[in-house]
Tab-separated table of C-alpha atoms in Angstrom:
chain	number	residue	atom	x	y	z
W	26	MET	CA	-0.121	-0.077	0.217
W	27	SER	CA	1.235	3.284	-0.862
W	28	PHE	CA	1.839	6.556	1.407
W	29	ARG	CA	-0.963	7.997	-0.518
W	30	GLN	CA	-3.285	5.287	0.104
W	31	VAL	CA	-2.413	5.574	3.714
W	32	ILE	CA	-3.219	9.045	4.082
W	33	SER	CA	-6.656	8.708	2.160
W	34	ILE	CA	-7.826	6.366	4.377
W	35	LEU	CA	-7.019	8.474	7.352
W	36	LYS	CA	-8.724	11.619	5.781
W	37	ASN	CA	-12.058	9.401	4.968
W	38	LYS	CA	-12.156	7.947	8.358
W	39	THR	CA	-15.920	9.393	9.645
W	40	GLN	CA	-15.137	8.508	13.507
W	41	PRO	CA	-12.206	9.527	15.625
W	42	GLU	CA	-8.984	7.343	15.132
W	43	LEU	CA	-6.184	6.722	17.844
W	44	LEU	CA	-2.965	8.035	16.109
W	45	TYR	CA	-0.717	7.581	18.700
W	46	GLU	CA	-0.541	5.695	22.560
W	47	SER	CA	2.566	5.886	24.474
W	48	GLU	CA	3.973	3.497	26.547
W	49	PRO	CA	3.722	3.740	30.837
W	50	HIS	CA	5.953	6.557	31.910
W	51	ARG	CA	6.952	5.690	35.437
W	52	LEU	CA	10.143	6.001	35.481
W	53	TYR	CA	9.614	9.761	34.054
W	54	PHE	CA	7.757	10.007	37.197
W	55	LEU	CA	10.465	8.715	39.154
W	56	ALA	CA	13.189	10.884	37.469
W	57	CYS	CA	11.082	14.065	37.512
W	58	PHE	CA	10.080	13.547	41.117
W	59	CYS	CA	13.604	12.882	42.604
W	60	CYS	CA	15.061	16.011	40.590
W	61	ALA	CA	12.572	18.179	41.796
W	62	VAL	CA	12.888	17.345	45.131
W	63	VAL	CA	16.861	18.043	44.837
W	64	PHE	CA	16.202	21.324	42.998
W	65	THR	CA	13.865	22.809	46.141
W	66	VAL	CA	16.032	21.209	48.539
W	67	TYR	CA	19.072	23.267	46.785
W	68	GLY	CA	16.783	26.233	46.352
W	69	CYS	CA	15.777	26.334	49.791
W	70	VAL	CA	19.215	26.369	51.310
W	71	LEU	CA	20.354	29.018	48.263
W	72	LEU	CA	17.674	31.225	49.556
W	73	GLU	CA	18.167	30.764	53.121
W	74	TRP	CA	22.041	31.310	52.668
W	75	ALA	CA	20.707	34.382	50.601
W	76	VAL	CA	18.874	35.836	53.540
W	77	TYR	CA	21.595	35.156	56.024
W	78	GLN	CA	24.269	36.822	53.967
W	79	ALA	CA	22.363	39.697	53.637
W	80	ASN	CA	21.583	39.931	57.156
W	81	LYS	CA	25.363	39.860	58.256
W	82	ASP	CA	26.275	42.550	55.675
W	83	TYR	CA	23.050	44.785	57.413
W	84	GLU	CA	24.163	44.071	60.532
W	85	GLU	CA	28.238	44.957	59.907
W	86	ASN	CA	27.595	48.024	57.936
W	87	GLU	CA	30.908	48.378	56.912
W	88	LYS	CA	30.079	51.463	54.713
W	89	GLU	CA	28.844	53.123	57.386
W	90	LEU	CA	25.506	53.874	55.245
W	91	ALA	CA	22.435	55.643	56.839
W	92	GLU	CA	19.225	53.359	58.011
W	93	ALA	CA	17.360	53.855	54.732
W	94	LEU	CA	20.538	53.066	52.524
W	95	ARG	CA	20.976	50.014	54.840
W	96	LYS	CA	17.449	48.799	54.094
W	97	ARG	CA	18.000	49.296	50.377
W	98	GLU	CA	21.346	47.486	50.521
W	99	TRP	CA	19.839	44.519	52.476
W	100	VAL	CA	17.365	44.318	49.313
W	101	VAL	CA	19.893	44.144	47.024
W	102	SER	CA	21.488	41.853	48.621
W	103	VAL	CA	19.045	39.249	48.900
W	104	GLY	CA	17.882	39.794	45.124
W	105	LYS	CA	21.922	38.923	44.211
W	106	TYR	CA	22.772	36.398	46.932
W	107	GLY	CA	18.886	34.876	46.056
W	108	ILE	CA	19.296	34.996	42.268
W	109	MET	CA	20.739	31.263	42.110
W	110	GLY	CA	18.090	29.806	44.563
W	111	ALA	CA	15.186	31.485	42.135
W	112	VAL	CA	16.454	29.531	39.437
W	113	MET	CA	16.626	26.244	40.924
W	114	LEU	CA	13.478	26.583	42.396
W	115	PHE	CA	12.141	27.461	38.942
W	116	MET	CA	13.669	24.245	37.718
W	117	ALA	CA	12.014	22.321	40.459
W	118	TYR	CA	8.657	23.616	39.348
W	119	GLN	CA	9.384	22.922	35.345
W	120	THR	CA	10.440	19.533	36.069
W	121	ALA	CA	7.468	18.566	38.410
W	122	MET	CA	5.475	20.095	35.509
W	123	PHE	CA	7.141	18.178	32.861
W	124	PRO	CA	4.918	15.046	33.015
W	125	THR	CA	2.124	17.161	32.412
W	126	ARG	CA	2.944	17.594	29.147
W	127	LEU	CA	3.467	14.044	28.283
W	128	ILE	CA	0.944	13.127	25.489
W	129	ARG	CA	-0.439	9.558	26.573
W	130	ARG	CA	-3.040	9.332	24.238
W	131	MET	CA	-3.973	11.250	21.035
W	132	TRP	CA	-6.720	10.735	18.261
W	133	TYR	CA	-7.462	12.375	14.874
W	134	LEU	CA	-10.960	14.032	14.565
W	135	PRO	CA	-12.280	14.316	10.890
W	136	GLY	CA	-14.564	16.937	10.082
W	137	PRO	CA	-14.499	20.082	7.535
W	138	VAL	CA	-12.156	21.583	10.374
W	139	GLU	CA	-9.457	18.780	11.557
W	140	HIS	CA	-8.754	18.739	15.261
W	141	ILE	CA	-6.329	16.573	17.365
W	142	LYS	CA	-7.618	15.302	20.770
W	143	PHE	CA	-5.277	13.979	23.226
W	144	THR	CA	-4.683	13.266	26.994
W	145	SER	CA	-1.638	13.902	29.205
W	146	TYR	CA	-0.881	13.078	32.789
W	147	PRO	CA	-2.254	14.887	35.719
W	148	LEU	CA	-0.267	16.184	38.001
W	149	LEU	CA	-1.344	14.306	41.191
W	150	PRO	CA	-1.608	10.449	40.821
W	151	GLY	CA	-5.108	9.084	40.960
W	152	ARG	CA	-6.634	12.160	39.525
W	153	PRO	CA	-8.618	12.202	36.187
W	154	SER	CA	-6.396	12.532	33.043
W	155	PRO	CA	-6.726	15.930	31.455
W	156	VAL	CA	-8.494	16.272	27.773
W	157	TYR	CA	-7.520	18.804	25.135
W	158	THR	CA	-8.677	19.259	21.792
W	159	VAL	CA	-7.130	21.441	19.356
W	160	PRO	CA	-7.664	22.398	15.442
W	161	LEU	CA	-5.039	20.136	13.817
W	162	ARG	CA	-3.696	23.736	12.128
W	163	ASN	CA	-2.638	25.132	15.499
W	164	LEU	CA	-0.419	21.969	16.699
W	165	THR	CA	3.040	22.030	14.639
W	166	ARG	CA	6.925	20.464	15.092
W	167	LYS	CA	10.029	22.030	14.515
W	168	HIS	CA	10.736	22.321	11.346
W	169	HIS	CA	14.147	20.443	11.785
W	170	ALA	CA	12.871	17.817	14.235
W	171	ARG	CA	11.233	15.303	11.869
W	172	VAL	CA	9.478	12.589	13.154
W	173	TRP	CA	10.125	9.934	10.808
W	174	THR	CA	13.923	8.449	11.021
W	175	GLY	CA	13.587	5.556	8.907
W	176	LYS	CA	14.650	3.148	12.386
W	177	GLY	CA	12.321	0.804	14.866
W	178	PHE	CA	9.084	-0.295	13.815
W	179	TYR	CA	7.269	2.727	13.683
W	180	GLY	CA	10.439	4.493	11.532
W	181	THR	CA	10.401	6.975	14.620
W	182	ALA	CA	13.834	5.515	16.993
W	183	ASP	CA	16.227	8.262	17.458
W	184	LYS	CA	19.313	7.453	19.626
W	185	SER	CA	20.506	11.252	20.238
W	186	LEU	CA	16.676	12.317	21.439
W	187	PHE	CA	13.677	10.022	22.830
W	188	PHE	CA	11.172	12.481	21.718
W	189	PHE	CA	10.065	15.254	19.714
W	190	VAL	CA	7.790	18.064	20.544
W	191	LEU	CA	4.559	19.986	19.090
W	192	LYS	CA	4.130	23.429	19.501
W	193	GLU	CA	0.657	24.863	20.130
W	194	GLU	CA	0.709	28.191	18.250
W	195	THR	CA	-2.086	30.106	19.841
W	196	THR	CA	-1.393	29.321	23.478
W	197	LYS	CA	2.401	28.718	22.897
W	198	LYS	CA	2.183	25.497	25.103
W	199	SER	CA	4.693	22.621	24.015
W	200	TRP	CA	3.600	19.025	24.262
W	201	VAL	CA	6.378	16.095	24.789
W	202	VAL	CA	5.890	12.418	22.595
W	203	ASP	CA	7.712	9.941	23.476
W	204	ARG	CA	9.275	8.045	20.270
W	205	ARG	CA	8.859	5.021	21.587
W	206	GLY	CA	5.228	4.631	22.056
W	207	PHE	CA	2.553	3.277	18.901
W	208	PHE	CA	2.192	5.366	15.923
W	209	TRP	CA	-0.783	4.911	13.331
W	210	SER	CA	0.988	3.615	10.104
W	211	ASP	CA	4.699	5.374	10.956
W	212	GLY	CA	6.272	8.393	11.592
W	213	ARG	CA	5.813	10.121	8.056
W	214	VAL	CA	1.819	10.505	9.182
W	215	PHE	CA	3.098	12.982	11.881
W	216	ASP	CA	5.412	14.440	9.317
W	217	LEU	CA	2.570	15.174	7.235
W	218	LEU	CA	0.366	16.425	10.026
W	219	PHE	CA	2.314	18.328	12.153
W	220	GLY	CA	5.221	19.006	9.951
W	221	LYS	CA	2.947	20.688	7.362
W	222	GLU	CA	4.694	18.815	4.401
W	223	THR	CA	3.619	17.791	1.327
W	224	ILE	CA	2.707	14.010	0.881
W	225	ALA	CA	5.822	14.059	-1.616
W	226	GLU	CA	8.014	15.258	1.318
W	227	ALA	CA	6.423	13.382	3.884
W	228	GLU	CA	6.575	9.964	1.470
W	229	ALA	CA	10.488	10.733	0.771
W	230	GLY	CA	11.391	10.734	4.291
W	231	ILE	CA	14.268	12.715	3.857
W	232	PRO	CA	15.967	13.491	7.194
W	233	TYR	CA	16.973	17.109	8.336
W	234	ASP	CA	20.554	16.462	8.127
W	235	GLU	CA	20.048	14.757	5.202
W	236	GLN	CA	18.388	17.631	3.217
W	237	ILE	CA	21.176	20.254	4.317
W	238	GLY	CA	23.791	17.521	2.921
W	239	ILE	CA	21.459	17.529	-0.397
W	240	VAL	CA	21.899	21.438	-0.393
W	241	ASN	CA	25.835	21.410	0.444
W	242	ARG	CA	26.384	19.129	-2.437
W	243	GLU	CA	24.623	21.195	-4.718
W	244	VAL	CA	26.002	24.173	-3.659
W	245	LYS	CA	29.516	22.377	-4.023
W	246	ARG	CA	28.521	21.363	-7.968
W	247	LYS	CA	27.976	24.812	-8.770
W	248	LYS	CA	30.951	26.059	-7.141
W	249	GLN	CA	32.962	23.650	-9.060
W	250	LYS	CA	31.233	24.474	-12.504
W	251	LEU	CA	32.521	28.077	-12.116
W	252	ARG	CA	35.801	27.142	-11.096
W	253	GLU	CA	36.036	25.120	-14.230
W	254	GLN	CA	34.574	27.955	-16.732
W	255	HIS	CA	35.934	31.392	-14.979
W	256	GLY	CA	39.134	29.378	-13.389
W	257	PRO	CA	40.568	29.377	-9.795
W	258	PHE	CA	39.920	33.224	-9.422
W	259	TRP	CA	36.318	33.044	-10.318
W	260	GLN	CA	34.988	34.533	-7.603
W	261	LEU	CA	36.784	37.640	-8.119
W	262	LYS	CA	36.007	37.541	-11.432
W	263	LEU	CA	32.553	37.137	-11.079
W	264	GLY	CA	32.596	39.966	-7.947
W	265	ALA	CA	34.320	42.467	-10.486
W	266	LYS	CA	31.699	42.012	-13.284
W	267	GLU	CA	28.849	42.376	-10.926
W	268	PHE	CA	30.612	45.703	-9.338
W	269	LYS	CA	30.880	46.909	-12.939
W	270	GLU	CA	27.427	46.088	-13.584
W	271	ASP	CA	26.237	48.122	-10.503
W	272	VAL	CA	28.713	51.109	-11.356
W	273	GLY	CA	27.184	51.165	-14.648
W	274	LYS	CA	23.356	51.126	-13.502
W	275	ALA	CA	24.692	53.642	-10.969
W	276	THR	CA	26.067	56.363	-13.622
W	277	ASN	CA	22.891	55.776	-15.770
W	278	TYR	CA	20.567	56.547	-12.631
W	279	VAL	CA	22.736	59.577	-11.885
W	280	LYS	CA	22.235	60.644	-15.718
W	281	GLY	CA	18.761	59.903	-16.144
W	282	ALA	CA	17.979	62.082	-12.581
W	283	ALA	CA	19.936	65.361	-14.046
W	284	LYS	CA	18.498	64.843	-17.636
W	285	ASN	CA	15.117	64.883	-15.910
W	286	GLN	CA	15.796	67.524	-13.547
W	287	THR	CA	17.216	69.705	-16.622
W	288	LYS	CA	13.610	68.854	-18.439
W	289	ALA	CA	11.512	69.886	-15.303
W	290	LEU	CA	13.156	73.875	-14.995
W	291	PRO	CA	10.958	76.542	-16.205
W	292	LYS	CA	11.962	78.140	-19.562
W	293	GLY	CA	12.903	81.809	-17.939
W	294	LYS	CA	14.878	80.366	-15.013
W	295	LYS	CA	16.709	77.958	-17.372
W	296	GLY	CA	17.708	80.912	-19.813
W	297	LYS	CA	18.729	83.280	-16.633
W	298	PHE	CA	20.894	80.828	-15.441
W	299	SER	CA	22.371	80.380	-18.557
W	300	LYS	CA	22.977	83.811	-18.875
W	301	GLU	CA	24.409	84.285	-15.421
W	302	LYS	CA	26.824	81.125	-16.123
């Protein structure tokens, strides 16, 4: 069955079609929980140290500042010393929220306006799974992060990165999709739907790195052809030719502007100007 036939089958569906289902992510939850705890502890310790150091500087008052300036310096010291603690707490929050960005299941909803429905994980275990419905046109993947790699059962395996990201254009939210899950047909379908590629581009399944390689080889071939035509100094020759053309265009423009200015002068002024000259 060709790729076009596969896409035709999907587009002709009248009921929601399961496109993706992830494997259990217990290890992700455990890793995120442990990292969030570590970052929280570090953040609290650093903030406590920041307050301690600010109080110490306030009490010592080595610069012998007035009370108002001492309070201002205390606030500045807390901000200066506590920035690392704030960064750690921010990382703890992002790590704790990461599982809620993992897509658990995904459905294709046919219709005049195509939609994608998907579920993620709740923040607290045992709570209902959040369900989201987004128009297909608002979900995109990064232009260079192709889903199809040609490796693995569904052609989505990647040794460098175990997931890819879908971005919601309206809310700017990012959703994480595990490459090891179940994919309807194969990864090329996702490149077509979320990469906004044509059927021919998705069917070819050329990785982004290979696309760059093709462009580089084409550029190298053209340079070699120019070198054969114009010799080893082809860049200087072509540059001199373009410079000559630009000078000619500028000269013609100046002459044309001067000629138009002369035609625009009234006859009386033109004669007066000629006599004075």
